[in-house]
Amino acid sequence: MIQLIRATGLCAALLLSSGVMAQRDAAAPSPPAVAAKLATRGDIKGVRVYEIRMVRRADVLVVEADIQNTETEDRQVFYRFRWLDGGGMQVGDGESWKQLLVYGQQTKVVKGVAPSSAGADFRLEFNVE
Amino acid sequence: MRLVHGCSLLMLSAMVMLTAGCETNKVSSPVVRFDRQTTNYGDAKAVELVTNEFGSSDLQMIAEKMTGSLLETGIFQGRPTVTISTVKNKTSEYIDTTNVMNSIQTALVKSGKVRFTRSIQEMQAGVDELTRQNQSGLYKQSSTAKVGKMTAAKFSVEGELTSIVKQSATTKDVFYKFTLKLFDVEEGTVEWQDEKEIRKTTKR
């Protein structure tokens, strides 16, 4: 009987840990190509950017990023785009920081438009509260 | 035993030297202020959450959204001329809406995609300067700016800011909506329009 209880306990512990692992996996870091465009600060608490799309419209760079909250708790994300020219120099004065509420398990799209045609590259800066 | 004692002395002297080093490295900052004052320059681009009234972050977010939207539409092909018209403040707050339009104008001018002509508010200064150059008799005729050579605006920008405020004992919710329209002056048609919505909620 005791052995049965122990075995059940062990199974439950294994299941729990696998659940935690699965959640950790869901919060896996952003893909390398996306990660190269990110500048994060501190613990990003299960928030990740899993896809970034960029296109040049009317000669200005337009970027969309999918910000995903992999956890159930709502998160406040602070973000901004930093625009760079072909030589890596900053274009413009820098955007203002924006606060974004991302509900638990939700994905939100943030969009940025380069301030001029000189914008050839970008970084998405963000931290999570 | 003697070796241990020697090592301890050495470590102690090293610590004293380090501490002394730290103290001597302390330098003053090039500021003038009272000792008790805690004024510092902050981040002008930070999210301002002091109250839920219209603030610097709202102004910046509106300007960035409108500028980005205008630039990506491609309506400014061929660097057309634009003028700023009215910006109505339909909220219950006192808001200097000229500030919002100035930020939008600055960003658009810096983009190099558009040329701005004098607005109605800016026109008198331009007329005064033309009068001074042409009627004061102080300037060489060849160097004066001629009257009747101003370029008229092809487009006119008009904006409107509204708000909806809801308040309970513990919560205050403010919803702002900024609408911007770009009119073709000659045809009177709306060629572009966009909105920026902002929700700010304060809980006690």
Short mmCIF file of C-alpha atoms in Angstrom, two decimals:
data_model
loop_
_atom_site.label_atom_id
_atom_site.label_comp_id
_atom_site.label_asym_id
_atom_site.label_seq_id
_atom_site.Cartn_x
_atom_site.Cartn_y
_atom_site.Cartn_z
CA MET A 1 0.00 0.00 0.00
CA ILE A 2 2.78 2.37 1.02
CA GLN A 3 4.64 1.46 -2.17
CA LEU A 4 1.55 2.27 -4.22
CA ILE A 5 1.20 5.68 -2.52
CA ARG A 6 4.90 6.35 -3.12
CA ALA A 7 4.59 5.37 -6.78
CA THR A 8 1.53 7.62 -7.20
CA GLY A 9 3.36 10.49 -5.53
CA LEU A 10 6.34 9.99 -7.80
CA CYS A 11 4.13 9.97 -10.89
CA ALA A 12 2.37 13.16 -9.74
CA ALA A 13 5.73 14.85 -9.12
CA LEU A 14 6.94 13.77 -12.57
CA LEU A 15 3.76 15.05 -14.20
CA LEU A 16 4.03 18.36 -12.37
CA SER A 17 7.65 18.84 -13.30
CA SER A 18 6.93 17.98 -16.93
CA GLY A 19 4.13 20.56 -16.87
CA VAL A 20 6.52 23.17 -15.54
CA MET A 21 9.07 22.15 -18.18
CA ALA A 22 6.43 22.47 -20.89
CA GLN A 23 5.60 25.97 -19.68
CA ARG A 24 9.30 26.85 -19.65
CA ASP A 25 9.55 25.51 -23.19
CA ALA A 26 6.61 27.66 -24.24
CA ALA A 27 8.52 30.63 -22.87
CA ALA A 28 11.53 29.56 -24.88
CA PRO A 29 13.68 32.43 -26.07
CA SER A 30 12.88 34.14 -29.33
CA PRO A 31 14.26 32.54 -32.54
CA PRO A 32 17.89 33.60 -33.20
CA ALA A 33 16.98 35.80 -36.19
CA VAL A 34 14.41 37.62 -34.04
CA ALA A 35 16.66 37.73 -30.97
CA ALA A 36 19.28 39.61 -33.00
CA LYS A 37 16.82 42.49 -33.31
CA LEU A 38 15.91 42.62 -29.62
CA ALA A 39 17.43 44.62 -26.80
CA THR A 40 15.81 43.40 -23.58
CA ARG A 41 16.43 44.49 -20.02
CA GLY A 42 16.09 42.24 -16.97
CA ASP A 43 13.77 39.27 -16.54
CA ILE A 44 11.21 39.28 -19.36
CA LYS A 45 8.84 37.03 -17.34
CA GLY A 46 7.59 34.65 -20.01
CA VAL A 47 7.16 37.36 -22.63
CA ARG A 48 8.82 36.72 -25.97
CA VAL A 49 8.88 38.06 -29.49
CA TYR A 50 8.39 35.10 -31.79
CA GLU A 51 8.07 36.79 -35.16
CA ILE A 52 9.12 40.07 -36.73
CA ARG A 53 8.03 41.20 -40.18
CA MET A 54 9.62 44.09 -42.02
CA VAL A 55 8.77 45.75 -45.30
CA ARG A 56 9.72 48.99 -47.06
CA ARG A 57 6.57 50.98 -47.85
CA ALA A 58 6.76 54.34 -49.65
CA ASP A 59 10.52 54.22 -49.05
CA VAL A 60 10.25 53.93 -45.26
CA LEU A 61 10.90 50.82 -43.19
CA VAL A 62 7.78 49.38 -41.53
CA VAL A 63 8.19 46.74 -38.82
CA GLU A 64 5.66 44.56 -37.04
CA ALA A 65 6.56 42.37 -34.07
CA ASP A 66 4.41 39.71 -32.39
CA ILE A 67 4.79 39.98 -28.62
CA GLN A 68 3.53 36.88 -26.85
CA ASN A 69 2.82 36.43 -23.15
CA THR A 70 3.34 32.70 -22.57
CA GLU A 71 2.17 32.82 -18.97
CA THR A 72 -1.33 33.19 -17.55
CA GLU A 73 -0.64 36.37 -15.58
CA ASP A 74 -1.13 39.72 -17.36
CA ARG A 75 2.09 41.60 -18.13
CA GLN A 76 2.92 45.26 -18.67
CA VAL A 77 5.48 45.52 -21.46
CA PHE A 78 7.45 48.71 -22.03
CA TYR A 79 8.85 48.93 -25.54
CA ARG A 80 10.15 51.19 -28.27
CA PHE A 81 11.83 50.86 -31.66
CA ARG A 82 15.33 52.22 -32.18
CA TRP A 83 15.97 53.03 -35.85
CA LEU A 84 19.42 52.67 -37.38
CA ASP A 85 20.85 53.65 -40.74
CA GLY A 86 23.00 51.47 -42.98
CA GLY A 87 26.08 52.27 -40.92
CA GLY A 88 24.45 51.42 -37.61
CA MET A 89 24.02 55.07 -36.55
CA GLN A 90 20.78 56.04 -34.83
CA VAL A 91 18.17 57.71 -37.04
CA GLY A 92 16.12 60.47 -35.41
CA ASP A 93 15.94 61.43 -31.74
CA GLY A 94 14.67 58.06 -30.58
CA GLU A 95 11.07 57.03 -30.03
CA SER A 96 9.19 57.51 -26.78
CA TRP A 97 8.68 54.47 -24.54
CA LYS A 98 5.26 52.89 -24.79
CA GLN A 99 3.38 50.81 -22.24
CA LEU A 100 1.51 47.78 -23.54
CA LEU A 101 -0.82 45.51 -21.57
CA VAL A 102 -0.52 41.92 -22.74
CA TYR A 103 -3.08 39.62 -21.16
CA GLY A 104 -2.13 36.11 -20.08
CA GLN A 105 -1.53 33.76 -23.05
CA GLN A 106 -2.17 36.65 -25.46
CA THR A 107 -0.20 37.78 -28.49
CA LYS A 108 -0.15 41.45 -29.42
CA VAL A 109 1.24 43.06 -32.55
CA VAL A 110 3.32 46.21 -32.19
CA LYS A 111 4.13 48.31 -35.21
CA GLY A 112 6.84 50.85 -35.91
CA VAL A 113 7.57 53.10 -38.87
CA ALA A 114 11.05 54.53 -39.43
CA PRO A 115 11.13 58.33 -39.17
CA SER A 116 12.76 58.71 -42.61
CA SER A 117 14.13 56.82 -45.60
CA ALA A 118 17.49 56.64 -43.82
CA GLY A 119 16.15 53.95 -41.47
CA ALA A 120 17.57 50.67 -42.74
CA ASP A 121 17.64 48.57 -39.59
CA PHE A 122 16.10 48.58 -36.12
CA ARG A 123 16.21 47.22 -32.59
CA LEU A 124 13.14 46.52 -30.46
CA GLU A 125 13.94 47.54 -26.91
CA PHE A 126 11.69 46.18 -24.18
CA ASN A 127 11.36 45.20 -20.57
CA VAL A 128 8.53 43.56 -18.65
CA GLU A 129 7.02 44.70 -15.37
CA MET B 1 51.67 30.78 13.00
CA ARG B 2 53.88 33.72 12.09
CA LEU B 3 53.02 33.22 8.41
CA VAL B 4 49.26 33.35 9.15
CA HIS B 5 49.76 36.51 11.19
CA GLY B 6 51.75 38.03 8.35
CA CYS B 7 49.04 37.17 5.82
CA SER B 8 46.34 38.76 8.00
CA LEU B 9 48.36 41.95 8.28
CA LEU B 10 48.88 42.01 4.54
CA MET B 11 45.13 41.58 3.85
CA LEU B 12 44.26 44.27 6.38
CA SER B 13 46.67 46.73 4.81
CA ALA B 14 45.30 45.86 1.35
CA MET B 15 41.75 46.56 2.55
CA VAL B 16 42.80 49.87 4.08
CA MET B 17 44.49 50.82 0.83
CA LEU B 18 41.39 49.82 -1.17
CA THR B 19 39.11 51.85 1.09
CA ALA B 20 41.42 54.81 0.87
CA GLY B 21 41.44 54.39 -2.90
CA CYS B 22 37.65 54.43 -3.02
CA GLU B 23 37.53 57.59 -0.96
CA THR B 24 40.06 59.40 -3.09
CA ASN B 25 38.21 58.38 -6.30
CA LYS B 26 35.03 60.11 -5.17
CA VAL B 27 34.61 63.15 -7.40
CA SER B 28 31.95 65.84 -7.63
CA SER B 29 29.54 66.14 -10.54
CA PRO B 30 29.43 69.36 -12.57
CA VAL B 31 26.11 70.55 -11.09
CA VAL B 32 24.95 73.53 -9.06
CA ARG B 33 22.31 72.69 -6.47
CA PHE B 34 21.42 72.87 -2.83
CA ASP B 35 22.47 69.87 -0.77
CA ARG B 36 18.91 69.06 0.25
CA GLN B 37 17.55 69.34 -3.28
CA THR B 38 16.82 66.20 -5.31
CA THR B 39 16.23 67.67 -8.75
CA ASN B 40 17.63 65.64 -11.63
CA TYR B 41 17.18 65.47 -15.37
CA GLY B 42 15.03 62.49 -16.31
CA ASP B 43 14.28 60.54 -19.47
CA ALA B 44 12.16 62.78 -21.73
CA LYS B 45 11.00 59.66 -23.58
CA ALA B 46 9.87 57.77 -20.46
CA VAL B 47 6.25 56.72 -19.93
CA GLU B 48 4.70 59.42 -17.73
CA LEU B 49 2.18 57.99 -15.24
CA VAL B 50 1.97 60.77 -12.66
CA THR B 51 -1.77 61.33 -13.19
CA ASN B 52 -4.22 60.15 -15.83
CA GLU B 53 -4.60 63.58 -17.39
CA PHE B 54 -3.23 64.27 -20.86
CA GLY B 55 0.56 64.12 -20.59
CA SER B 56 3.85 64.05 -22.44
CA SER B 57 3.61 60.35 -23.31
CA ASP B 58 0.19 60.88 -24.90
CA LEU B 59 1.53 63.72 -26.99
CA GLN B 60 4.54 61.67 -28.10
CA MET B 61 2.47 58.55 -28.88
CA ILE B 62 -0.04 60.54 -30.95
CA ALA B 63 2.70 62.31 -32.91
CA GLU B 64 4.57 59.06 -33.61
CA LYS B 65 1.46 57.16 -34.68
CA MET B 66 0.25 59.92 -37.01
CA THR B 67 3.66 60.55 -38.54
CA GLY B 68 4.27 56.84 -39.13
CA SER B 69 0.84 56.39 -40.66
CA LEU B 70 1.28 59.40 -42.97
CA LEU B 71 4.75 58.32 -44.10
CA GLU B 72 3.83 54.74 -44.92
CA THR B 73 0.80 55.65 -47.04
CA GLY B 74 3.03 57.22 -49.68
CA ILE B 75 0.70 60.20 -50.06
CA PHE B 76 3.72 62.50 -49.95
CA GLN B 77 5.15 61.36 -53.27
CA GLY B 78 6.88 64.34 -54.92
CA ARG B 79 7.26 66.37 -51.69
CA PRO B 80 3.90 68.20 -51.77
CA THR B 81 3.20 71.34 -49.72
CA VAL B 82 1.12 71.03 -46.57
CA THR B 83 -0.25 73.52 -44.06
CA ILE B 84 -1.47 73.07 -40.52
CA SER B 85 -5.05 74.12 -40.01
CA THR B 86 -7.10 73.88 -36.83
CA VAL B 87 -6.76 71.40 -33.97
CA LYS B 88 -9.90 71.27 -31.87
CA ASN B 89 -9.67 70.33 -28.23
CA LYS B 90 -13.05 68.84 -27.32
CA THR B 91 -11.91 67.43 -23.98
CA SER B 92 -12.70 68.98 -20.60
CA GLU B 93 -8.98 69.57 -19.98
CA TYR B 94 -6.84 72.49 -21.02
CA ILE B 95 -4.49 71.01 -23.62
CA ASP B 96 -2.18 72.96 -25.89
CA THR B 97 -3.03 71.11 -29.08
CA THR B 98 -0.53 73.21 -31.05
CA ASN B 99 2.11 71.14 -29.29
CA VAL B 100 0.77 67.92 -30.83
CA MET B 101 0.73 69.47 -34.30
CA ASN B 102 4.21 70.91 -33.82
CA SER B 103 5.56 67.45 -32.98
CA ILE B 104 3.87 65.96 -36.06
CA GLN B 105 5.17 68.80 -38.24
CA THR B 106 8.71 68.44 -36.87
CA ALA B 107 8.79 64.70 -37.54
CA LEU B 108 7.41 65.15 -41.07
CA VAL B 109 9.83 67.96 -41.93
CA LYS B 110 12.73 65.85 -40.64
CA SER B 111 11.59 62.93 -42.78
CA GLY B 112 12.25 65.09 -45.86
CA LYS B 113 9.07 63.82 -47.51
CA VAL B 114 7.02 66.99 -47.35
CA ARG B 115 7.27 70.81 -47.33
CA PHE B 116 5.21 72.90 -44.94
CA THR B 117 3.88 76.33 -45.76
CA ARG B 118 3.06 78.98 -43.18
CA SER B 119 -0.10 78.26 -41.21
CA ILE B 120 -2.71 80.98 -40.59
CA GLN B 121 -1.12 81.68 -37.19
CA GLU B 122 2.35 81.98 -38.75
CA MET B 123 1.29 84.09 -41.74
CA GLN B 124 1.39 87.54 -40.11
CA ALA B 125 5.11 87.21 -39.29
CA GLY B 126 5.79 86.31 -42.94
CA VAL B 127 3.74 89.27 -44.24
CA ASP B 128 5.56 91.61 -41.83
CA GLU B 129 8.95 90.46 -43.10
CA LEU B 130 7.90 90.86 -46.76
CA THR B 131 6.61 94.36 -46.00
CA ARG B 132 9.85 95.28 -44.23
CA GLN B 133 11.96 94.06 -47.16
CA ASN B 134 9.83 95.70 -49.87
CA GLN B 135 8.50 98.89 -48.30
CA SER B 136 11.10 100.08 -45.80
CA GLY B 137 13.54 101.22 -48.50
CA LEU B 138 16.42 99.67 -46.55
CA TYR B 139 17.26 96.80 -48.88
CA LYS B 140 18.78 96.39 -52.35
CA GLN B 141 15.98 95.61 -54.80
CA SER B 142 17.92 92.62 -56.20
CA SER B 143 18.10 90.94 -52.76
CA THR B 144 14.54 91.37 -51.52
CA ALA B 145 12.02 88.55 -51.40
CA LYS B 146 9.30 89.37 -53.89
CA VAL B 147 5.65 89.67 -52.92
CA GLY B 148 3.31 87.18 -54.52
CA LYS B 149 5.80 84.35 -54.80
CA MET B 150 4.65 82.19 -51.87
CA THR B 151 3.80 78.57 -52.63
CA ALA B 152 0.29 77.60 -51.63
CA ALA B 153 -0.40 74.37 -49.77
CA LYS B 154 -1.73 71.41 -51.70
CA PHE B 155 -2.88 69.70 -48.48
CA SER B 156 -4.25 70.96 -45.20
CA VAL B 157 -4.03 69.02 -41.90
CA GLU B 158 -6.90 69.23 -39.40
CA GLY B 159 -7.08 67.51 -36.05
CA GLU B 160 -9.48 66.89 -33.20
CA LEU B 161 -8.99 65.57 -29.68
CA THR B 162 -11.93 64.19 -27.72
CA SER B 163 -12.22 62.37 -24.40
CA ILE B 164 -14.66 60.19 -22.50
CA VAL B 165 -14.24 60.20 -18.72
CA LYS B 166 -15.84 57.66 -16.38
CA GLN B 167 -15.34 57.77 -12.67
CA SER B 168 -16.40 55.66 -9.70
CA ALA B 169 -15.36 55.81 -6.04
CA THR B 170 -12.19 53.84 -6.71
CA THR B 171 -11.55 54.04 -10.45
CA LYS B 172 -11.11 56.82 -12.99
CA ASP B 173 -11.03 55.85 -16.63
CA VAL B 174 -10.13 58.33 -19.36
CA PHE B 175 -10.40 57.47 -23.04
CA TYR B 176 -8.77 59.87 -25.48
CA LYS B 177 -9.25 59.82 -29.23
CA PHE B 178 -7.16 61.94 -31.55
CA THR B 179 -8.33 62.14 -35.16
CA LEU B 180 -6.21 63.65 -37.90
CA LYS B 181 -7.38 64.39 -41.44
CA LEU B 182 -5.45 65.43 -44.53
CA PHE B 183 -7.59 67.46 -46.94
CA ASP B 184 -6.84 68.23 -50.56
CA VAL B 185 -7.30 72.03 -50.49
CA GLU B 186 -8.38 72.37 -54.11
CA GLU B 187 -10.77 69.47 -54.24
CA GLY B 188 -11.90 69.57 -50.60
CA THR B 189 -11.59 65.82 -50.29
CA VAL B 190 -10.17 63.84 -47.37
CA GLU B 191 -7.11 62.11 -48.80
CA TRP B 192 -5.96 60.43 -45.60
CA GLN B 193 -7.29 60.00 -42.07
CA ASP B 194 -6.19 58.13 -38.95
CA GLU B 195 -6.96 57.89 -35.27
CA LYS B 196 -5.04 57.22 -32.09
CA GLU B 197 -6.90 55.84 -29.11
CA ILE B 198 -5.49 56.01 -25.61
CA ARG B 199 -7.00 54.50 -22.45
CA LYS B 200 -5.71 55.52 -19.04
CA THR B 201 -7.13 53.98 -15.88
CA THR B 202 -6.29 55.02 -12.34
CA LYS B 203 -7.28 52.90 -9.35
CA ARG B 204 -7.08 54.10 -5.77
#
